[in-house]
Amino acid sequence: MIGRIGRWFDERGKLSKLWQSQMVDYKVPKNLTFPYAFGVMATVAFLIQIISGIFLVMYYQPNIHTAFDSVNYTIMKEIPFMWLIRHIHAAGANFFLAIVYLHIFAGIYYNAYKKPRELTWIVGFFIYFVLLATALSGYLLPWGQLSYWGMVVTTEIPTSIDSAPIIGKLKIGETISVWMKGGYELGQITLGRFFGLHIWLLPLILLGLVGFHFYLIRAHGITSPDGREIDKKKEGVPFHPYMTLKEGVYLMVYLAIFFFFVFFYMKHFLPADNYDPADPFKTPAHIAPEWYLLAFYAIFRSIPNKFLGFVMFSVALLLLLILPFLDFSPLRSTRNRPLFFVMFVVLVISSMALTILGSMSPTPTVAFLGLIFTLTFVSFFISLPIISILELRKYKAEGGSKND
Amino acid sequence: MIKTIFFTVLTLAFFYIVWINNIFAPHEKYEMPPEHRMIAMDYKNAKEGRELFIQNCASCHSVRYDAIYPAQVQANPMLKQLQEKYGKVLPRDVYEAVFMNDLNSMKESYGKIPPDLSTIYLVKGPEYLYNFILEPQKVLPGTAMPPVMTGRPEDTAKIIAYLMSVSEPSPAEKAKRNIMGVVTIGYLIVMGILIWIWRERILKRMGLH
Ligand code: HEM
């Protein structure tokens, strides 16, 4: 009976054909390494956020008087198992961002952004950007001290445009800031709009972007770790079962680590200060953004002029976006590019150092180190055209043409 | 191989610092004698701590998640009616609107409304609370909170045990959660191993090994 229903459905839905063409006939290089699994993990992390989020909205109240209690009393204490959902959602957001960062760095390492995959990279960048906005808006919802003051600081960022020489007079930054908050103070309107953004608009945009990202990946096939485009007919292995099962194993390990944090170590994902209800009259001693924004925060903070800080912070994001066009070398994958490897290590270490500097108290030493690592961070992007020219020359001297 | 080890160690060290133990970030440390810590961490003292709290602290502080309200609110006849309508734990907007006069008169006496202590244990931790409750002026100079517990460290520890019991799950609940955690993680690891074995077999059969 079940078999017959299945067959009825399949004759009409053609799902087994879809599976065959997209999963089995789809060929991938045999030697894909562990970092290639970050994409699958990110997908699963996204699904976890959507499912846990749907349960959270059932009890969450987007009202500045009751939001805190709806989270910390109703969800955490009153309704059975909702604590688990909140733990999953809060840890899940951090894991999602961690995986997306790792995915980005893996993409840089294997030069996955090169022709014809520039658009895949750009779409990925926007996924990252919208994801940051999603996490930021979600963090406001529990309406604790960190939620509140974190958003106060975030909505102040645009006002740094106003310290620019001439355009500052126009007070564009302040206008943007008021427009973000929906008033001069953070209040009910702010919470309401960020709730709306967080629970449907931003996830919907993410869903669209992720779908497009997938389509592009399927359209161009996957890069290989040694940088060659494979001849799919001869060398590739079927995605299913070769990769699906391998990544399935990685996924189980990932989920095991994830659930270890969910059950046993929520201290960082539900920070102590956010158990204090938001109080507009009490500024907490340390306001630092979440860890995934600390690198940008450190860049912003270590530059003495606010406007220049804002420019630098936007430039850092922009450089990431136009990365495919900075690196026009014919060589692919760091495995074949010793110079690129050195600069990649510089990039990784500066990003990590900036993140850690962002969490420290702002002493002059920290600001100075922040400036140094900002420069090394940017030096990666500046070095790319130079490395590309060097490699292009060598490549031509050895008789390769640019287009193979 | 060396590169793999290098990047793996670097990544793990990074996440250890930002997620588990940030040795660079500023920390405040408060001391608490181990014998009093033992009392404060013992869930069994929560009941006695609750009585002590009602005697010493509930004249000013509420613990709304445990339906404890300041003396002045407790004396207000509206409380009973509202609790019949909304349940013992009143919604905060209702509470603050209906008892505005009582809360404001406390604000006049102390300069600010003494905070609700439902989640204070999670915010401050036992060491801070111990030091603050025993000697408020030393920890927060100029605070309006009186030193009501001077010379009674054991009772203070019991009050902390009570505050903990309001914020943290009970030991039985905690044990249940731990078992759930272990089972979930165990399940995932077993599934991982099974998938691996299955994959080996299928690949051998397909000649893809
Ligand atoms: C797409 C990725 C998503 C990310 C990265 C994300 C992130 C977050 C974060 C960081 C919080 C604060 C957690 C806390 O401190 O308690 C949060 C809260 C919340 N999120 Fe999401 N979220 C996502 C998707 C969703 C979706 C799709 C929904 C609803 C359908 C949702 C509903 C909620 C609700 C109701 C809260 C408030 C409850 C709470 O704070 O625990 N989220 N989210």
XYZ file of C-alpha atoms and ligand atoms in Angstrom:
656
model
C 0.000 0.000 0.000
C 2.668 2.459 1.030
C 4.670 1.389 -1.999
C 1.725 2.105 -4.259
C 1.149 5.536 -2.782
C 4.815 6.213 -3.208
C 4.715 5.120 -6.845
C 1.583 7.203 -7.508
C 3.320 10.203 -6.069
C 6.559 9.586 -7.897
C 4.879 9.158 -11.289
C 3.372 12.596 -10.835
C 6.028 14.391 -8.826
C 9.030 12.889 -10.677
C 10.995 13.085 -7.468
C 13.149 10.046 -8.087
C 14.210 11.575 -11.381
C 15.125 14.775 -9.582
C 17.089 12.791 -7.041
C 18.859 10.828 -9.765
C 19.836 13.907 -11.744
C 20.763 16.150 -8.826
C 22.298 13.740 -6.378
C 23.542 10.634 -8.211
C 24.418 11.833 -11.701
C 25.885 14.968 -10.195
C 29.598 14.260 -10.097
C 32.106 15.793 -7.720
C 35.891 15.470 -7.344
C 36.869 12.472 -5.312
C 39.381 14.279 -3.131
C 37.127 16.844 -1.447
C 38.517 17.697 1.983
C 36.855 18.276 5.335
C 36.362 22.059 4.863
C 34.017 21.293 1.970
C 31.526 19.993 4.544
C 31.016 23.452 6.072
C 28.425 24.232 3.411
C 26.244 21.297 4.413
C 26.694 22.132 8.074
C 25.617 25.729 7.404
C 22.480 24.459 5.672
C 21.628 22.281 8.637
C 22.344 25.156 11.016
C 19.897 27.296 9.026
C 17.184 24.632 9.247
C 17.768 24.318 12.982
C 17.273 28.094 13.382
C 14.049 28.079 11.393
C 12.529 25.126 13.240
C 13.518 26.276 16.720
C 12.480 29.833 15.837
C 8.984 28.701 14.853
C 8.554 27.162 18.306
C 9.935 30.260 20.041
C 7.442 32.616 18.377
C 4.625 30.582 19.893
C 5.471 31.892 23.366
C 7.564 34.974 22.765
C 5.820 38.338 23.263
C 7.214 41.284 21.284
C 6.298 43.863 23.922
C 8.886 45.824 25.880
C 7.080 45.170 29.162
C 6.628 41.446 28.761
C 9.321 40.321 26.313
C 11.900 39.666 29.025
C 9.505 37.605 31.132
C 8.127 35.737 28.146
C 11.671 34.567 27.424
C 13.047 34.093 30.920
C 9.916 32.897 32.692
C 7.470 31.443 30.165
C 10.032 29.919 27.842
C 12.775 29.061 30.326
C 10.725 27.936 33.309
C 7.047 27.477 32.612
C 6.521 25.531 29.385
C 8.155 22.081 29.335
C 11.097 21.700 26.958
C 11.018 25.282 25.778
C 14.329 25.828 27.593
C 15.768 23.295 25.161
C 14.372 25.165 22.179
C 15.846 28.409 23.426
C 19.214 26.792 24.100
C 19.156 25.351 20.569
C 18.199 28.679 19.021
C 20.761 30.740 20.931
C 23.643 28.266 20.530
C 22.482 27.607 16.976
C 22.900 31.252 16.000
C 26.498 31.221 17.239
C 27.285 27.918 15.559
C 25.668 29.109 12.351
C 27.888 32.160 12.259
C 30.974 30.166 13.209
C 30.310 27.709 10.382
C 29.656 30.520 7.925
C 32.991 32.097 8.881
C 34.767 28.775 8.422
C 32.962 28.323 5.107
C 34.146 31.756 3.956
C 37.739 31.034 4.924
C 37.595 27.627 3.244
C 36.328 29.377 0.109
C 39.256 31.775 0.227
C 41.718 28.946 0.830
C 40.560 26.890 -2.160
C 39.982 29.999 -4.308
C 36.395 28.953 -4.805
C 35.466 32.494 -5.863
C 37.286 32.349 -9.198
C 35.694 32.390 -12.619
C 33.003 31.187 -13.235
C 32.013 31.273 -9.555
C 32.250 35.004 -8.814
C 28.500 35.298 -8.528
C 28.365 32.347 -6.124
C 30.817 34.230 -3.922
C 28.872 37.484 -4.124
C 25.601 35.777 -3.224
C 27.443 34.075 -0.359
C 28.657 37.454 0.841
C 25.096 38.739 0.974
C 24.032 35.624 2.872
C 26.700 36.479 5.423
C 25.597 40.095 5.592
C 21.894 39.314 6.003
C 22.784 36.643 8.534
C 24.599 39.245 10.632
C 21.481 41.414 10.504
C 19.313 38.438 11.475
C 21.464 37.578 14.458
C 21.648 41.207 15.521
C 17.886 41.665 15.380
C 17.305 38.358 17.193
C 19.642 39.384 19.955
C 17.411 42.375 20.701
C 14.333 40.237 21.281
C 14.963 38.957 24.852
C 15.110 42.654 25.865
C 17.870 42.178 28.415
C 20.586 44.689 29.238
C 22.936 43.392 26.526
C 20.118 43.259 23.984
C 19.215 46.843 24.715
C 22.630 48.423 24.981
C 24.051 46.358 22.158
C 21.351 47.793 19.912
C 21.957 51.307 21.265
C 25.588 50.996 20.175
C 24.668 49.418 16.831
C 22.204 52.130 15.945
C 24.839 54.721 16.845
C 27.250 53.421 14.197
C 25.704 55.436 11.338
C 26.067 58.660 13.340
C 29.826 58.424 12.807
C 29.162 59.655 9.268
C 28.249 62.967 10.873
C 31.816 63.612 11.991
C 32.891 63.716 8.330
C 34.124 67.124 7.122
C 31.410 68.490 4.815
C 28.671 65.913 4.457
C 28.600 65.687 8.253
C 26.665 68.932 8.298
C 23.754 67.181 6.659
C 23.330 64.897 9.678
C 22.631 61.949 7.403
C 23.928 59.552 10.052
C 21.566 60.774 12.693
C 18.665 60.512 10.273
C 19.584 56.915 9.497
C 19.943 56.165 13.189
C 16.528 57.594 14.032
C 15.078 55.773 11.067
C 16.530 52.467 12.281
C 15.168 52.933 15.793
C 11.856 54.386 14.702
C 12.324 57.260 17.139
C 14.963 58.975 19.223
C 15.015 56.244 21.836
C 14.892 52.488 21.655
C 11.362 51.479 22.510
C 8.303 49.512 21.567
C 8.534 50.553 17.930
C 12.127 49.364 17.736
C 11.315 46.021 19.305
C 8.291 45.551 17.075
C 10.152 46.219 13.869
C 13.154 44.116 14.770
C 10.797 41.303 15.726
C 9.180 41.537 12.313
C 12.540 41.624 10.571
C 13.867 38.753 12.631
C 11.061 36.285 12.377
C 10.117 36.567 8.761
C 11.611 39.192 6.485
C 15.295 38.470 7.018
C 14.898 34.655 7.153
C 12.850 34.852 3.941
C 15.554 36.878 2.215
C 18.100 34.381 3.500
C 16.057 31.515 2.132
C 15.978 33.140 -1.304
C 19.695 33.861 -1.265
C 20.539 30.353 -0.082
C 18.373 28.885 -2.863
C 20.193 30.978 -5.457
C 23.543 30.025 -3.925
C 22.633 26.323 -4.276
C 21.488 26.771 -7.836
C 24.787 28.421 -8.732
C 26.789 25.700 -7.033
C 24.952 23.025 -8.979
C 25.259 24.998 -12.206
C 29.046 25.301 -11.984
C 29.942 22.173 -10.085
C 32.268 22.215 -7.156
C 35.937 23.240 -7.183
C 38.512 20.665 -6.297
C 41.050 21.148 -3.528
C 44.000 20.932 -5.922
C 42.538 23.615 -8.159
C 41.883 21.612 -11.319
C 38.456 21.640 -12.887
C 37.672 17.944 -13.168
C 36.409 16.224 -16.274
C 33.096 15.242 -14.787
C 32.473 12.263 -17.083
C 35.749 10.537 -16.340
C 36.923 11.462 -12.874
C 33.976 12.494 -10.768
C 32.344 10.320 -8.145
C 28.550 10.389 -7.690
C 27.611 12.946 -5.083
C 25.301 10.356 -3.586
C 26.326 8.099 -1.942
C 30.015 9.027 -2.031
C 29.847 12.540 -0.561
C 26.447 12.490 1.119
C 27.501 9.708 3.446
C 30.929 11.183 4.101
C 29.428 14.561 4.925
C 26.731 12.754 6.886
C 29.426 11.473 9.210
C 30.929 14.938 9.586
C 27.445 16.260 10.233
C 26.877 13.814 13.083
C 30.148 14.899 14.685
C 29.168 18.533 14.235
C 25.752 17.951 15.797
C 27.309 16.028 18.679
C 29.533 19.029 19.469
C 26.584 21.372 19.016
C 24.403 19.420 21.430
C 27.220 19.224 23.925
C 27.052 23.008 24.139
C 23.239 23.040 24.123
C 23.005 20.729 27.127
C 26.140 21.485 29.090
C 27.666 24.837 28.253
C 25.339 27.727 27.535
C 27.300 30.296 29.536
C 28.643 32.040 26.493
C 25.568 31.812 24.294
C 23.203 33.090 26.977
C 25.505 35.598 28.660
C 24.910 36.510 32.302
C 24.317 40.219 31.721
C 21.416 39.470 29.425
C 19.494 37.957 32.343
C 19.201 41.530 33.609
C 16.066 43.189 32.179
C 16.728 46.154 29.882
C 17.012 49.404 31.808
C 17.482 52.614 29.799
C 18.797 54.390 32.903
C 21.537 51.917 33.760
C 24.486 51.646 31.375
C 26.325 48.357 31.910
C 30.056 48.451 32.646
C 31.182 46.597 29.528
C 29.242 46.813 26.304
C 30.870 44.702 23.633
C 29.114 43.245 20.623
C 28.741 39.532 20.081
C 31.937 37.699 19.125
C 31.069 37.536 15.431
C 31.198 41.329 15.182
C 34.222 41.914 17.397
C 36.706 42.072 14.501
C 34.768 44.924 12.891
C 34.321 46.543 16.279
C 38.102 46.379 16.865
C 38.771 48.003 13.482
C 36.232 50.697 14.238
C 37.614 51.335 17.713
C 41.313 51.425 16.919
C 40.973 54.269 14.444
C 40.935 57.563 16.346
C 38.618 59.394 13.959
C 35.052 58.101 14.049
C 34.333 58.819 10.423
C 37.545 57.138 9.253
C 36.678 54.211 11.492
C 33.343 53.898 9.752
C 35.011 54.135 6.350
C 37.559 51.480 7.295
C 34.848 49.164 8.571
C 32.860 49.552 5.349
C 36.025 49.078 3.286
C 36.766 45.812 5.098
C 33.344 44.493 4.138
C 33.615 45.825 0.601
C 37.010 44.186 0.077
C 35.496 40.847 1.015
C 32.744 41.432 -1.539
C 35.062 42.256 -4.446
C 37.611 39.575 -3.581
C 37.046 37.652 -6.881
C 38.114 40.704 -8.842
C 41.207 41.426 -6.771
C 42.604 37.971 -7.363
C 42.925 37.479 -11.126
C 45.778 35.000 -11.053
C 45.395 32.005 -13.392
C 46.439 29.673 -10.579
C 43.756 28.119 -8.397
C 43.850 26.781 -4.868
C 46.329 27.740 -2.170
C 47.988 24.363 -2.638
C 49.597 25.707 -5.809
C 50.286 29.217 -4.557
C 52.965 29.638 -1.875
C 52.734 33.446 -1.818
C 48.982 33.286 -1.450
C 49.385 30.796 1.379
C 51.523 33.254 3.332
C 48.978 36.028 2.900
C 46.141 33.678 3.793
C 47.821 32.904 7.102
C 48.230 36.666 7.643
C 44.502 37.107 6.981
C 43.465 34.336 9.364
C 45.708 35.516 12.156
C 44.692 39.167 11.789
C 40.991 38.299 11.808
C 41.405 36.213 14.948
C 43.595 38.820 16.628
C 41.108 41.594 15.819
C 38.271 39.532 17.281
C 40.164 38.990 20.515
C 41.278 42.632 20.666
C 37.650 43.652 20.298
C 36.822 41.817 23.509
C 39.512 43.568 25.571
C 39.245 46.842 27.500
C 40.152 49.769 25.264
C 43.657 50.655 26.453
C 46.128 52.518 24.187
C 48.083 49.275 23.635
C 44.953 47.509 22.470
C 44.137 50.384 20.126
C 47.671 50.302 18.732
C 47.608 46.549 18.184
C 44.175 46.978 16.612
C 45.643 49.439 14.122
C 48.505 47.057 13.271
C 46.173 44.122 12.695
C 43.779 46.285 10.698
C 46.686 47.046 8.400
C 47.707 43.393 8.104
C 44.057 42.462 7.497
C 43.838 44.935 4.632
C 47.293 43.935 3.380
C 45.881 40.550 2.397
C 43.491 42.197 -0.028
C 46.092 44.667 -1.291
C 48.566 41.881 -1.906
C 46.157 39.942 -4.111
C 46.600 41.959 -7.329
C 50.367 41.972 -6.762
C 50.501 38.217 -6.246
C 48.259 37.794 -9.268
C 50.588 39.790 -11.517
C 53.633 37.872 -10.308
C 51.924 34.545 -10.829
C 50.565 35.565 -14.204
C 54.070 36.437 -15.392
C 55.541 33.203 -14.194
C 52.647 31.297 -15.690
C 53.108 32.902 -19.075
C 56.851 32.333 -18.985
C 56.135 28.663 -18.423
C 53.913 28.647 -21.471
C 50.405 28.400 -20.035
C 47.669 30.559 -21.462
C 45.430 32.547 -19.187
C 42.258 30.847 -20.210
C 42.815 27.198 -19.542
C 49.283 17.419 6.809
C 51.220 20.056 8.735
C 48.925 22.702 7.283
C 45.851 20.751 8.409
C 47.186 20.451 11.944
C 48.166 24.119 11.983
C 44.753 25.399 10.909
C 42.872 22.958 13.126
C 44.821 23.905 16.236
C 44.541 27.603 15.435
C 40.767 27.361 14.949
C 40.220 25.324 18.105
C 42.371 27.705 20.155
C 40.448 30.645 18.752
C 37.059 29.223 19.625
C 38.305 28.143 23.016
C 39.195 31.757 23.740
C 36.073 33.422 22.364
C 33.536 30.825 23.532
C 34.862 29.165 26.630
C 37.535 31.041 28.465
C 38.511 34.483 27.286
C 41.738 35.042 29.171
C 42.071 38.509 27.641
C 38.703 40.002 28.525
C 38.284 41.935 31.782
C 36.963 39.873 34.698
C 35.807 40.866 38.154
C 36.562 38.359 40.835
C 34.895 38.069 44.224
C 35.918 35.670 46.953
C 33.649 33.415 48.969
C 34.750 31.033 51.754
C 34.345 27.412 50.609
C 32.143 26.392 53.563
C 29.643 29.135 52.732
C 29.876 28.308 49.075
C 28.840 24.758 49.960
C 25.752 26.065 51.748
C 24.861 28.379 48.874
C 25.229 25.629 46.271
C 23.048 23.179 48.181
C 19.546 23.129 46.797
C 18.219 21.727 50.096
C 18.830 25.087 51.788
C 16.531 26.858 49.373
C 13.455 26.371 51.516
C 15.045 27.867 54.615
C 16.565 30.563 52.451
C 13.117 31.470 51.214
C 11.924 32.070 54.803
C 15.023 34.151 55.512
C 14.416 36.109 52.341
C 10.829 36.858 53.309
C 11.942 38.015 56.766
C 14.921 40.140 55.710
C 14.573 41.216 52.126
C 10.937 41.052 51.019
C 10.170 44.357 52.695
C 11.934 45.911 49.717
C 12.555 43.313 47.009
C 10.239 41.218 44.897
C 10.984 37.816 43.406
C 8.205 37.889 40.880
C 9.006 34.505 39.343
C 8.320 32.999 42.765
C 5.292 35.220 43.507
C 7.084 37.113 46.300
C 6.176 40.793 46.324
C 7.452 43.698 48.440
C 5.683 44.236 51.769
C 3.811 47.283 50.556
C 2.436 45.452 47.516
C 1.634 42.438 49.672
C -0.492 44.713 51.860
C -2.416 46.042 48.885
C -5.817 44.290 48.559
C -5.577 44.479 44.776
C -2.906 41.767 44.834
C -5.299 38.937 45.693
C -7.805 39.946 43.049
C -5.167 40.230 40.376
C -3.672 36.880 41.295
C -7.067 35.278 40.943
C -7.285 36.687 37.450
C -3.714 36.234 36.172
C -2.269 33.451 38.311
C 0.274 33.849 41.085
C 3.005 35.282 38.868
C 1.608 38.577 37.626
C 2.534 39.886 34.170
C 5.049 42.657 34.594
C 3.029 45.333 32.797
C -0.007 44.638 35.011
C 2.147 44.551 38.137
C 3.926 47.812 37.397
C 0.771 49.637 36.377
C -1.457 48.563 39.256
C 1.123 48.963 42.020
C 2.688 52.097 40.607
C 1.977 54.087 43.764
C 3.527 51.483 46.054
C 6.580 51.168 43.828
C 6.925 54.947 43.597
C 6.802 55.378 47.337
C 9.664 52.882 47.654
C 11.501 54.864 45.036
C 11.074 57.965 47.151
C 12.489 56.233 50.222
C 15.521 54.577 48.572
C 16.213 56.699 45.506
C 15.296 53.829 43.205
C 12.954 50.903 43.174
C 14.818 47.962 44.761
C 15.313 45.598 41.816
C 13.346 42.404 41.307
C 15.639 39.499 42.197
C 14.132 36.725 40.029
C 17.156 36.395 37.759
C 19.831 38.134 39.847
C 21.620 34.857 40.578
C 22.213 34.295 36.860
C 23.416 37.854 36.359
C 25.793 38.194 39.291
C 26.737 34.704 40.433
C 27.037 33.537 44.054
C 30.378 35.204 44.896
C 29.213 38.701 44.039
C 25.904 38.227 45.843
C 27.651 36.944 48.964
C 29.924 39.960 49.162
C 27.247 42.433 48.207
C 24.563 41.228 50.609
C 27.005 41.102 53.542
C 28.603 44.460 52.856
C 26.676 46.448 50.243
C 28.672 49.631 50.782
C 31.968 47.925 50.155
C 30.902 46.474 46.823
C 28.712 49.325 45.579
C 29.779 52.495 47.423
C 26.867 54.839 47.992
C 24.187 52.220 47.402
C 20.772 52.608 49.032
C 20.696 48.955 50.001
C 21.122 48.617 53.811
C 23.504 46.044 55.347
C 20.716 43.863 56.743
C 22.750 40.662 56.953
C 25.927 41.898 58.644
C 27.528 39.124 60.700
C 25.252 36.371 59.342
C 27.229 34.751 56.536
C 25.474 31.350 56.845
C 22.037 32.864 56.496
C 23.292 34.931 53.566
C 24.495 31.746 51.901
C 21.057 30.206 52.427
C 19.398 33.210 50.817
C 21.736 32.726 47.872
C 20.695 29.074 47.740
C 17.102 30.307 47.508
C 17.906 32.805 44.751
C 19.683 30.019 42.892
C 16.642 27.770 43.196
C 14.504 30.446 41.560
C 16.791 30.813 38.556
C 18.291 27.395 38.026
C 16.516 24.125 37.318
C 16.090 21.821 40.307
C 18.599 18.965 40.798
C 16.044 16.424 39.581
C 15.384 18.497 36.486
C 19.122 18.989 35.986
C 19.744 15.249 36.186
C 17.011 14.714 33.608
C 18.611 17.255 31.306
C 22.021 15.665 31.699
C 20.653 12.278 30.756
C 18.903 13.802 27.746
C 22.162 15.415 26.731
C 24.190 12.243 27.047
C 21.585 10.217 25.156
C 21.373 12.773 22.339
C 25.136 12.994 21.933
C 25.513 9.221 22.187
C 22.825 8.737 19.550
C 24.565 11.114 17.154
C 27.923 9.426 17.617
C 26.443 5.960 17.073
C 24.654 7.221 13.959
C 27.927 8.671 12.719
C 29.680 5.332 13.144
C 26.823 3.440 11.472
C 26.806 5.802 8.500
C 30.551 5.317 8.180
C 30.253 1.519 8.170
C 27.376 1.644 5.707
C 29.359 3.929 3.424
C 32.364 1.601 3.409
C 30.109 -1.275 2.363
C 28.265 0.606 -0.357
C 31.439 2.017 -1.829
C 33.048 -1.409 -1.901
C 30.017 -2.783 -3.709
C 30.109 0.094 -6.204
C 33.839 -0.278 -6.731
C 34.463 3.330 -5.723
C 36.862 2.756 -2.939
C 18.004 32.512 10.201
C 18.754 32.512 11.189
C 18.412 32.977 12.575
C 19.345 33.447 13.441
C 20.837 33.587 13.155
C 18.670 33.778 14.679
C 19.292 34.319 15.804
C 18.684 34.630 16.995
C 19.341 35.090 18.179
C 20.843 35.354 18.319
C 18.399 35.269 19.149
C 18.625 35.693 20.613
C 18.696 34.433 21.440
C 18.701 34.695 22.924
O 19.615 35.376 23.402
O 17.812 34.177 23.587
C 17.131 34.946 18.579
C 15.921 35.012 19.251
C 14.689 34.706 18.696
N 14.464 34.208 17.414
Fe 15.878 33.856 15.994
N 17.329 33.513 14.546
C 17.118 33.014 13.272
C 15.889 32.643 12.758
C 14.666 32.743 13.407
C 13.376 32.399 12.830
C 13.187 31.858 11.410
C 12.428 32.659 13.786
C 10.917 32.500 13.753
C 10.230 31.818 12.926
C 13.109 33.150 14.963
C 12.481 33.519 16.160
C 13.099 34.009 17.277
C 12.433 34.431 18.489
C 10.929 34.391 18.750
C 13.434 34.861 19.382
C 13.225 35.425 20.815
C 13.306 34.353 21.876
C 14.670 34.259 22.523
O 15.330 35.267 22.676
O 15.063 33.154 22.885
N 14.462 33.198 14.692
N 17.318 34.545 17.246
